[in-house]
GROMACS .gro file of N, CA and C in nm:
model
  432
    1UNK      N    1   0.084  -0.117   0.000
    1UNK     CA    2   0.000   0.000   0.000
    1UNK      C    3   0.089   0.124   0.000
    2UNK      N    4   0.040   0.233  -0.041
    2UNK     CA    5   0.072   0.334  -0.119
    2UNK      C    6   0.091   0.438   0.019
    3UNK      N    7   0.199   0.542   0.079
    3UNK     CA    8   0.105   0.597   0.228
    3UNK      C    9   0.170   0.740   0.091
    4UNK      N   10   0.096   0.819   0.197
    4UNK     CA   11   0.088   0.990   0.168
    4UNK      C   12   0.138   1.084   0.226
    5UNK      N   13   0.175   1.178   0.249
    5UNK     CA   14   0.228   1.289   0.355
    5UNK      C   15   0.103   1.326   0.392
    6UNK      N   16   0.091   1.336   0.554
    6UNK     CA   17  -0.023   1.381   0.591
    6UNK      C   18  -0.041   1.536   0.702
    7UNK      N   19  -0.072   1.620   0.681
    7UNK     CA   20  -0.072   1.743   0.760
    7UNK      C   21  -0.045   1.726   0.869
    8UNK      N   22   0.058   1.804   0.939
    8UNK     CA   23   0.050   1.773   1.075
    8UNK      C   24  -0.030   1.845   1.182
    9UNK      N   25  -0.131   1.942   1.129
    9UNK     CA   26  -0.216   2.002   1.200
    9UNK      C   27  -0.333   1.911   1.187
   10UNK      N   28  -0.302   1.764   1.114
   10UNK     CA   29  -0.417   1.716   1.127
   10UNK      C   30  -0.384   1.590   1.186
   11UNK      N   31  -0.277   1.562   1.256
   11UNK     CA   32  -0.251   1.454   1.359
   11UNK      C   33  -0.339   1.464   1.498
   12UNK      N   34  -0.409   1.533   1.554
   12UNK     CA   35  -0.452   1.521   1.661
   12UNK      C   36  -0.572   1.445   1.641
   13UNK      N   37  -0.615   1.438   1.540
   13UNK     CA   38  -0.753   1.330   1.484
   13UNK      C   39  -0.715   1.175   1.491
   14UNK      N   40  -0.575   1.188   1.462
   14UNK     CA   41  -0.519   1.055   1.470
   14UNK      C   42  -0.459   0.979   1.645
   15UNK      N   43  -0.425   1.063   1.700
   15UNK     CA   44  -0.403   0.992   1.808
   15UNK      C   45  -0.524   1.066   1.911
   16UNK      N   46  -0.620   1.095   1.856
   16UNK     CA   47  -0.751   1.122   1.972
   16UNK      C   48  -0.804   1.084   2.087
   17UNK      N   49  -0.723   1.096   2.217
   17UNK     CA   50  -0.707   1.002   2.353
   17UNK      C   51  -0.850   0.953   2.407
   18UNK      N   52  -0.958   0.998   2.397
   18UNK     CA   53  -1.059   0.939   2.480
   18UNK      C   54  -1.202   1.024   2.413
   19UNK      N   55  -1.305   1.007   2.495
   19UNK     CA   56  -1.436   1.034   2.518
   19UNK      C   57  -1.390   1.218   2.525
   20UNK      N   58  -1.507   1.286   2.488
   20UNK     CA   59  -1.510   1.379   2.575
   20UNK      C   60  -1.577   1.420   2.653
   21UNK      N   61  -1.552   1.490   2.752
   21UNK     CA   62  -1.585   1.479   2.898
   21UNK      C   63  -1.619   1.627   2.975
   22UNK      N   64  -1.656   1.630   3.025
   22UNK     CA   65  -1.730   1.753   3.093
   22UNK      C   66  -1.700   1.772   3.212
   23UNK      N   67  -1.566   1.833   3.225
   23UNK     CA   68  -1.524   1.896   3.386
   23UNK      C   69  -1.634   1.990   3.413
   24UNK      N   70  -1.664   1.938   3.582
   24UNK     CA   71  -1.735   2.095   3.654
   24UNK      C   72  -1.624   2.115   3.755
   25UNK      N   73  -1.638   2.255   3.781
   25UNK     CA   74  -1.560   2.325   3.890
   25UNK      C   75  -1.666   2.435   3.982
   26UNK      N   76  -1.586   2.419   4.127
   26UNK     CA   77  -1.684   2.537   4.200
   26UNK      C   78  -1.601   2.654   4.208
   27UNK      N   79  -1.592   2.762   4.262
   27UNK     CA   80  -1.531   2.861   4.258
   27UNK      C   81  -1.630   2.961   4.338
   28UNK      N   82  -1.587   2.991   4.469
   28UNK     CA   83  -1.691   3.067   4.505
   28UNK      C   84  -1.838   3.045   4.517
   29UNK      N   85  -1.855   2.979   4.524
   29UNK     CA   86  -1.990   2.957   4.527
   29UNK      C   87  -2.056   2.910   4.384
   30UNK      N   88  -1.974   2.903   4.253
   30UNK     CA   89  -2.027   2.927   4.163
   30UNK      C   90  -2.011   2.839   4.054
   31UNK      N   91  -2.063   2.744   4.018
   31UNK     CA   92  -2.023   2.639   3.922
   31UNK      C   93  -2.008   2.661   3.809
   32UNK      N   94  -1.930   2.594   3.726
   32UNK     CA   95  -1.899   2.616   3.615
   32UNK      C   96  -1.871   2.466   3.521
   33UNK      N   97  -1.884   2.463   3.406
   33UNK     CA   98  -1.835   2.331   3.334
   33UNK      C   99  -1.788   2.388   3.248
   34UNK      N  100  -1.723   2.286   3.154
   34UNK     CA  101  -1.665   2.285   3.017
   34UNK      C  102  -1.614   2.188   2.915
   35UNK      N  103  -1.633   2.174   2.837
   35UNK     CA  104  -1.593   2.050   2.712
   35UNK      C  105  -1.475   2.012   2.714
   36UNK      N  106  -1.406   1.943   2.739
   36UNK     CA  107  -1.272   1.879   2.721
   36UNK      C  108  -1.236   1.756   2.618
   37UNK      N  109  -1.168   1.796   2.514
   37UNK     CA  110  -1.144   1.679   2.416
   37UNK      C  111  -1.005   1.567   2.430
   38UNK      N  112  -0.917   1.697   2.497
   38UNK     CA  113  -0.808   1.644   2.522
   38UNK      C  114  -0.767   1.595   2.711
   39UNK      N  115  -0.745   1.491   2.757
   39UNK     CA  116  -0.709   1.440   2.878
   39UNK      C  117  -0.638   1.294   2.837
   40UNK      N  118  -0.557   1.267   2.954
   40UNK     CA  119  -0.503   1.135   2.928
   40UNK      C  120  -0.458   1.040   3.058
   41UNK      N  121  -0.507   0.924   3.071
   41UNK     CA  122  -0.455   0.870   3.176
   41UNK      C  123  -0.318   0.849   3.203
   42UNK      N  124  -0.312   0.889   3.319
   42UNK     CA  125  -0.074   0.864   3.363
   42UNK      C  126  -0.122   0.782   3.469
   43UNK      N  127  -0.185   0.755   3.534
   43UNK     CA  128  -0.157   0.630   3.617
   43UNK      C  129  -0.293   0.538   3.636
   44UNK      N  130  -0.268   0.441   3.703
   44UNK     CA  131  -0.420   0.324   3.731
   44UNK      C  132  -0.430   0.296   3.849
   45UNK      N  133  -0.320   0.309   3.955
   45UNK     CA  134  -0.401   0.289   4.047
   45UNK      C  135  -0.331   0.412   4.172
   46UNK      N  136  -0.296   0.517   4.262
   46UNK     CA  137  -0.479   0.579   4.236
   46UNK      C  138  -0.456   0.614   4.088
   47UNK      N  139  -0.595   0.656   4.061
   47UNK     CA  140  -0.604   0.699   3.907
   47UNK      C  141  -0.564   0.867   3.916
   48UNK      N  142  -0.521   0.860   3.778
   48UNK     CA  143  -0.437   1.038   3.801
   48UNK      C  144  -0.467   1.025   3.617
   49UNK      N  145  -0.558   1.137   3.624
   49UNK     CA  146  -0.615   1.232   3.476
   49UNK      C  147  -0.484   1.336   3.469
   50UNK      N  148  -0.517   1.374   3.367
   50UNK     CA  149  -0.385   1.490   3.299
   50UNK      C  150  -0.520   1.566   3.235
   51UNK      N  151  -0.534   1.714   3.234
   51UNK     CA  152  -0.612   1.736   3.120
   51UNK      C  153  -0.591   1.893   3.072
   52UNK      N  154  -0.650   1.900   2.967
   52UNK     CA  155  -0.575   2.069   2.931
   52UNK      C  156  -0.691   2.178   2.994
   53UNK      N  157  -0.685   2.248   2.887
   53UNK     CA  158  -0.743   2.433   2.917
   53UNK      C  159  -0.857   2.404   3.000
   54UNK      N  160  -0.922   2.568   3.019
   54UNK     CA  161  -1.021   2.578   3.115
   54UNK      C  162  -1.107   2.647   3.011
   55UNK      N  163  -1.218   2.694   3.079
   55UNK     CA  164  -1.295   2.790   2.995
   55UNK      C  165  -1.397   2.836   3.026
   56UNK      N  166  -1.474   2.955   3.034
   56UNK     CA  167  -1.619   3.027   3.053
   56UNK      C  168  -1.548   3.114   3.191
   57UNK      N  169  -1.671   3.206   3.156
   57UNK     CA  170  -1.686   3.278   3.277
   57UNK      C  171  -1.801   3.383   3.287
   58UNK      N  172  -1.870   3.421   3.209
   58UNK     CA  173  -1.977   3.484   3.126
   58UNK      C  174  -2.146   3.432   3.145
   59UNK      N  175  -2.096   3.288   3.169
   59UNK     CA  176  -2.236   3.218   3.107
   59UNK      C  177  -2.261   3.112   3.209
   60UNK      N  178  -2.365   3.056   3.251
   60UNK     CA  179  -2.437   2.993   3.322
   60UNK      C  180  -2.485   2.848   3.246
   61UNK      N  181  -2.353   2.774   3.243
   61UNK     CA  182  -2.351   2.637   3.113
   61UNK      C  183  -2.434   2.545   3.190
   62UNK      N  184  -2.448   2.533   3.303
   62UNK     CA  185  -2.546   2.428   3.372
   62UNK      C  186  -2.667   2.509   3.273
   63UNK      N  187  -2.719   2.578   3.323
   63UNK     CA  188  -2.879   2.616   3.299
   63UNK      C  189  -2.893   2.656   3.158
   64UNK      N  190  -2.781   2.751   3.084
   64UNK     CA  191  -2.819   2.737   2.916
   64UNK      C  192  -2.789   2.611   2.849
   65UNK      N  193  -2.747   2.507   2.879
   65UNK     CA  194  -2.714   2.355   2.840
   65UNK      C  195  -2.841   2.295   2.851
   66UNK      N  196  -2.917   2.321   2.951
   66UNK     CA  197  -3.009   2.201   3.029
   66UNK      C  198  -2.946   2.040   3.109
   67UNK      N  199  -2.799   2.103   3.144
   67UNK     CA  200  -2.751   2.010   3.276
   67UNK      C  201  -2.773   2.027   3.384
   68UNK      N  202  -2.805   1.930   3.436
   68UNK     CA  203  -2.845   1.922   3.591
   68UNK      C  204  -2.752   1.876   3.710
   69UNK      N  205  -2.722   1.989   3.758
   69UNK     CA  206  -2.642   1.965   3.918
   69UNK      C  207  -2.653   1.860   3.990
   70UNK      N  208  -2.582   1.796   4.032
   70UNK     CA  209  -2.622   1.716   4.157
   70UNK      C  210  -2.453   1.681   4.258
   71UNK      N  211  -2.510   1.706   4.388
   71UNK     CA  212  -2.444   1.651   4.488
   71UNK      C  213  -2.294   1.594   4.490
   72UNK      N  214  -2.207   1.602   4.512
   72UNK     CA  215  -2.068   1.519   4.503
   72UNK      C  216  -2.053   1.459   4.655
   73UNK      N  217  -1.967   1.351   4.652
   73UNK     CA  218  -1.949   1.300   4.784
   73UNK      C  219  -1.799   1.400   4.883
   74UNK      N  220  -1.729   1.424   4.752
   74UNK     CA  221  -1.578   1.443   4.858
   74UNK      C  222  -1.520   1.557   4.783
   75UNK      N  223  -1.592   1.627   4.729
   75UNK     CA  224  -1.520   1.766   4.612
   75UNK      C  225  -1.660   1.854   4.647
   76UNK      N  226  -1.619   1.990   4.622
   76UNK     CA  227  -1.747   2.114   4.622
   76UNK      C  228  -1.792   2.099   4.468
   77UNK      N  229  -1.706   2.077   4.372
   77UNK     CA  230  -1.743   2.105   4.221
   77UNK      C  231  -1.911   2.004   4.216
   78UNK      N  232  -2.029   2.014   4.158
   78UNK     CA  233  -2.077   1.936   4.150
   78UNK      C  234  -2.056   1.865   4.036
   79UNK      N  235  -2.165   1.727   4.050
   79UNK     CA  236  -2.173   1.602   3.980
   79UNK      C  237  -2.261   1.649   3.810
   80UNK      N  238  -2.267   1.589   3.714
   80UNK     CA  239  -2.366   1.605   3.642
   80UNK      C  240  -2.447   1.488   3.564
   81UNK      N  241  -2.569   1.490   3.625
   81UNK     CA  242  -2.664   1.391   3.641
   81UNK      C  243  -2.687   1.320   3.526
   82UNK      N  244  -2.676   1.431   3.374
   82UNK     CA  245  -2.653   1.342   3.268
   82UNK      C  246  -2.596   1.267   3.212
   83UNK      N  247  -2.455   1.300   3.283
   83UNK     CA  248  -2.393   1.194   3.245
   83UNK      C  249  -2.397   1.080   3.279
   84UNK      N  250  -2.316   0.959   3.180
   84UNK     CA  251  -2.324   0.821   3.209
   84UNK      C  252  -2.213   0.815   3.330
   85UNK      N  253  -2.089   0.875   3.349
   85UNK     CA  254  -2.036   0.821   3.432
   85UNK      C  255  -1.951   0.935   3.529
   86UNK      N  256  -1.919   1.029   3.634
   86UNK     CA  257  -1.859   1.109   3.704
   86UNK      C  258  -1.747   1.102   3.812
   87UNK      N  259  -1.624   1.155   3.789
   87UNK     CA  260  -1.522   1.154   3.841
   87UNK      C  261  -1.490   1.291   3.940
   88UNK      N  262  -1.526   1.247   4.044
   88UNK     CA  263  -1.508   1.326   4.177
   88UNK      C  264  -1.331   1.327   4.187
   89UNK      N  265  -1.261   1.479   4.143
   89UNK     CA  266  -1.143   1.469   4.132
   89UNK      C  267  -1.073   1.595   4.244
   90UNK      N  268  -0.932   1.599   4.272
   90UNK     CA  269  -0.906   1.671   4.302
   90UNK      C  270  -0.710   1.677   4.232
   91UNK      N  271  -0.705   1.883   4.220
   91UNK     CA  272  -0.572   1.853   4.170
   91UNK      C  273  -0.430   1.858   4.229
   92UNK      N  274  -0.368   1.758   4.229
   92UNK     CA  275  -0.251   1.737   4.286
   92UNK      C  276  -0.106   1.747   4.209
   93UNK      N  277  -0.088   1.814   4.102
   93UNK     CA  278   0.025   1.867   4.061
   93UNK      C  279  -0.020   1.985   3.948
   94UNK      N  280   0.081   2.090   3.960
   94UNK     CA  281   0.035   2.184   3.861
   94UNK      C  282   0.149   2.256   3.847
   95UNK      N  283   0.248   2.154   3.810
   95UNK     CA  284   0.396   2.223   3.757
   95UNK      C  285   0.404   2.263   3.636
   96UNK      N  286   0.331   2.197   3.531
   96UNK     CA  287   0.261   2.203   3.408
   96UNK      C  288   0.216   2.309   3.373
   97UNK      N  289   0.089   2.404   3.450
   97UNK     CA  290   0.010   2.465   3.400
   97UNK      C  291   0.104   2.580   3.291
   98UNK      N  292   0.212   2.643   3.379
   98UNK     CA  293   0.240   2.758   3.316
   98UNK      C  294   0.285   2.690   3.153
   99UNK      N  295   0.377   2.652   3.183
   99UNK     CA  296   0.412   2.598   3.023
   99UNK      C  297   0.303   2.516   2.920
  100UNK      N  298   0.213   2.467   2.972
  100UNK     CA  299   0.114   2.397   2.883
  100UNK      C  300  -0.032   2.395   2.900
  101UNK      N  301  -0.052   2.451   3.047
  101UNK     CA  302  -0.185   2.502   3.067
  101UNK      C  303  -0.232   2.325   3.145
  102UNK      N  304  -0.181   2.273   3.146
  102UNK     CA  305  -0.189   2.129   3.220
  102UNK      C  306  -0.193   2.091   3.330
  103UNK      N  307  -0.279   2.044   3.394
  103UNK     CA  308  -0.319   2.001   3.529
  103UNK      C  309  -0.317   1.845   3.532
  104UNK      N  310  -0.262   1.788   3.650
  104UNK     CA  311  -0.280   1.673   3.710
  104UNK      C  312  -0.354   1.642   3.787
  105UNK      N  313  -0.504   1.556   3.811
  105UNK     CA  314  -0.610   1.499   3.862
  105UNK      C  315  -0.601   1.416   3.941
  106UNK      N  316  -0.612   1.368   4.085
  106UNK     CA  317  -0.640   1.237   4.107
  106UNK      C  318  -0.767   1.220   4.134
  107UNK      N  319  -0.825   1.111   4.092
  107UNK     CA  320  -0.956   1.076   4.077
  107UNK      C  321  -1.003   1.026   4.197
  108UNK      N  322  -1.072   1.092   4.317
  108UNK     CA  323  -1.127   1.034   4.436
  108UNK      C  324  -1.223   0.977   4.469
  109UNK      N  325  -1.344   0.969   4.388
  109UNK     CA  326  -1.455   0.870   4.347
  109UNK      C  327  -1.494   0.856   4.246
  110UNK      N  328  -1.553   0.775   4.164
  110UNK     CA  329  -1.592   0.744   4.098
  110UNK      C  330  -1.769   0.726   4.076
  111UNK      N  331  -1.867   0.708   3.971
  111UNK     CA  332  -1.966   0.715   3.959
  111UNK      C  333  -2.036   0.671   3.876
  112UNK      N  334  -2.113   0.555   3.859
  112UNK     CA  335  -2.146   0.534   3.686
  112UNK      C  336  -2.331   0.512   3.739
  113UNK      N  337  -2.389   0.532   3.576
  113UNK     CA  338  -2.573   0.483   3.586
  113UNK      C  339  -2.570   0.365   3.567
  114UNK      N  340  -2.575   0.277   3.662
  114UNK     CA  341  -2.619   0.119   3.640
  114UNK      C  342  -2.672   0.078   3.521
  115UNK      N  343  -2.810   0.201   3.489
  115UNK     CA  344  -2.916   0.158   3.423
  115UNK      C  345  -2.851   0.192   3.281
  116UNK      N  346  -2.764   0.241   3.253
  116UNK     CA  347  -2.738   0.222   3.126
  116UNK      C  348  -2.643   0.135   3.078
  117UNK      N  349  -2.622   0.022   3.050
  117UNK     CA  350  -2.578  -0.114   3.024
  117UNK      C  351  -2.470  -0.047   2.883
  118UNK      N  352  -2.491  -0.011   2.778
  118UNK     CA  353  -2.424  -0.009   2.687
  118UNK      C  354  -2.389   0.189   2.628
  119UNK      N  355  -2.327   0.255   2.740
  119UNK     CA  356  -2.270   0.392   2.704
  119UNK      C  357  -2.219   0.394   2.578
  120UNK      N  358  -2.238   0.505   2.499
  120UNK     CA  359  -2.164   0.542   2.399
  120UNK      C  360  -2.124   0.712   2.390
  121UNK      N  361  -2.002   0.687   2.389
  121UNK     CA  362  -1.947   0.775   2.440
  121UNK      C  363  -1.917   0.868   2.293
  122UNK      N  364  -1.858   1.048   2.315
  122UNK     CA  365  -1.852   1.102   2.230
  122UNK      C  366  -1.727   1.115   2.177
  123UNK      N  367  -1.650   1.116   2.090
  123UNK     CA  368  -1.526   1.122   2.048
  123UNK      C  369  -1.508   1.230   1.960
  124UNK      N  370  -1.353   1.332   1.995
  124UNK     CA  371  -1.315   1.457   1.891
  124UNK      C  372  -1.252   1.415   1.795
  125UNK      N  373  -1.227   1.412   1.670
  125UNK     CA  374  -1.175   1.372   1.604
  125UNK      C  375  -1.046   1.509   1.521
  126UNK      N  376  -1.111   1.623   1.579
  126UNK     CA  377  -1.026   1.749   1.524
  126UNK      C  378  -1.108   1.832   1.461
  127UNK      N  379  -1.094   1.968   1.451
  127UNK     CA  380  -1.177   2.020   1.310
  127UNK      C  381  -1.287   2.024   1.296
  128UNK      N  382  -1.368   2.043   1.405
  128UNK     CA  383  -1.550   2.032   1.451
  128UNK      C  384  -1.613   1.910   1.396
  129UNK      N  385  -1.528   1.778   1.388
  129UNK     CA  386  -1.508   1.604   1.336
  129UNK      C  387  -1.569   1.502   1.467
  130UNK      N  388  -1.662   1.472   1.491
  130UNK     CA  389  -1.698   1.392   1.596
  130UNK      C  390  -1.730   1.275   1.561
  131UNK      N  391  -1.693   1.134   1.651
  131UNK     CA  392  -1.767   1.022   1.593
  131UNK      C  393  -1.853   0.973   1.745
  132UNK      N  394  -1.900   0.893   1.751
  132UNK     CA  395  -1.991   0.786   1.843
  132UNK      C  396  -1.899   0.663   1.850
  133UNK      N  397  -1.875   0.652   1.980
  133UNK     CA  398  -1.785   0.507   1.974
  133UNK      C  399  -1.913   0.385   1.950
  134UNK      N  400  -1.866   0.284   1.890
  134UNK     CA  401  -1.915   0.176   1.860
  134UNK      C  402  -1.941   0.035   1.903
  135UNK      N  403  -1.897  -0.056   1.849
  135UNK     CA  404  -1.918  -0.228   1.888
  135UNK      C  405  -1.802  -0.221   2.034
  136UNK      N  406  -1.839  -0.271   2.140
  136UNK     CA  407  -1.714  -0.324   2.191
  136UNK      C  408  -1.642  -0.420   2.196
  137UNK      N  409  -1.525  -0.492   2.150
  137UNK     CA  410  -1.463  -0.579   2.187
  137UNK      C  411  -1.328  -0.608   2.286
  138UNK      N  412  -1.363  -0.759   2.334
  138UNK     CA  413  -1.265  -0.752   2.432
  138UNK      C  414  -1.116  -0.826   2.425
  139UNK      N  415  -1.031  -0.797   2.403
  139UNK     CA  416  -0.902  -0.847   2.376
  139UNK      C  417  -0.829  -0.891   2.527
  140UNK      N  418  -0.753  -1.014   2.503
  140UNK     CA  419  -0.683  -1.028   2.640
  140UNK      C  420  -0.572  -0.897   2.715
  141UNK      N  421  -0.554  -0.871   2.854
  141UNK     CA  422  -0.492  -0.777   2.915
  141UNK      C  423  -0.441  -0.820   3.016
  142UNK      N  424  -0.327  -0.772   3.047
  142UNK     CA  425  -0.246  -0.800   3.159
  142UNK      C  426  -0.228  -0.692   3.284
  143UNK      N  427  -0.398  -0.584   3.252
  143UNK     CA  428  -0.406  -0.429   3.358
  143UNK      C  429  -0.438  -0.519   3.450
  144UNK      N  430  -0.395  -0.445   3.583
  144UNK     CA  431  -0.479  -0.502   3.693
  144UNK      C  432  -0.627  -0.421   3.689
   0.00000   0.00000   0.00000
């Protein structure tokens, strides 16, 4: 097979790390969320997220979205009820930020809807490019 030179402003479609995901934060009294395409797991057990930029400050994304707040066990940021699954986090390194805007997460609870058996999650692909993840299959692993 034949390969091509391929843009390199268009590599981030190609190694596209995960779902995207919807950080909330409190601040004062005052919640906030935002879209995140880019995050990446650095460790498994505790679990420790990496994830980039921040964003809003203007707008009231719970209530012009139609997301719904709810409760956290061990963080002020709240939970969001639509989602299939919520990560009660807090951040524990931020040597990063200045040079890359990068924060380190450790993940202190966890949260999923029972009732939804088969999530499908949203994926960035680059370039306002989204797909729907698909079939799952399971390959042998040696994670704990």
């Amino acid at each position: 097979m034949a390969k091509r030179s391929y843009p390199l402003s268009k590599v981030y479609g190609l190694l596209e790390p995960g779902p995207v995901v919807l950080p909330s934060t409190a601040h004062k009294g005052r919640a906030n969320v935002m879209t995140m395409s880019w995050h990446t797991m650095m460790e498994f057990e505790p679990p420790l997220v990496g994830c980039g930029n921040t964003s809003g400050r203007s707008l009231d994304k719970f209530k012009d979205f139609g997301l719904t707040l709810a409760p956290a066990a061990l963080v002020d940021a709240p939970l969001i009820a639509e989602c299939y699954a919520n990560l009660e986090c807090r951040v524990v390194d931020t040597r990063l930020v200045n040079r890359y805007n990068f924060f380190v997460l450790e993940v202190l609870k966890a949260w999923i809807d029972p009732a939804c058996k088969d999530p499908r999650t949203l994926h960035h692909r680059g370039r306002s490019a989204f797909m729907v993840a698909g079939e799952t299959i399971k390959l042998p692993s040696k994670m704990k």
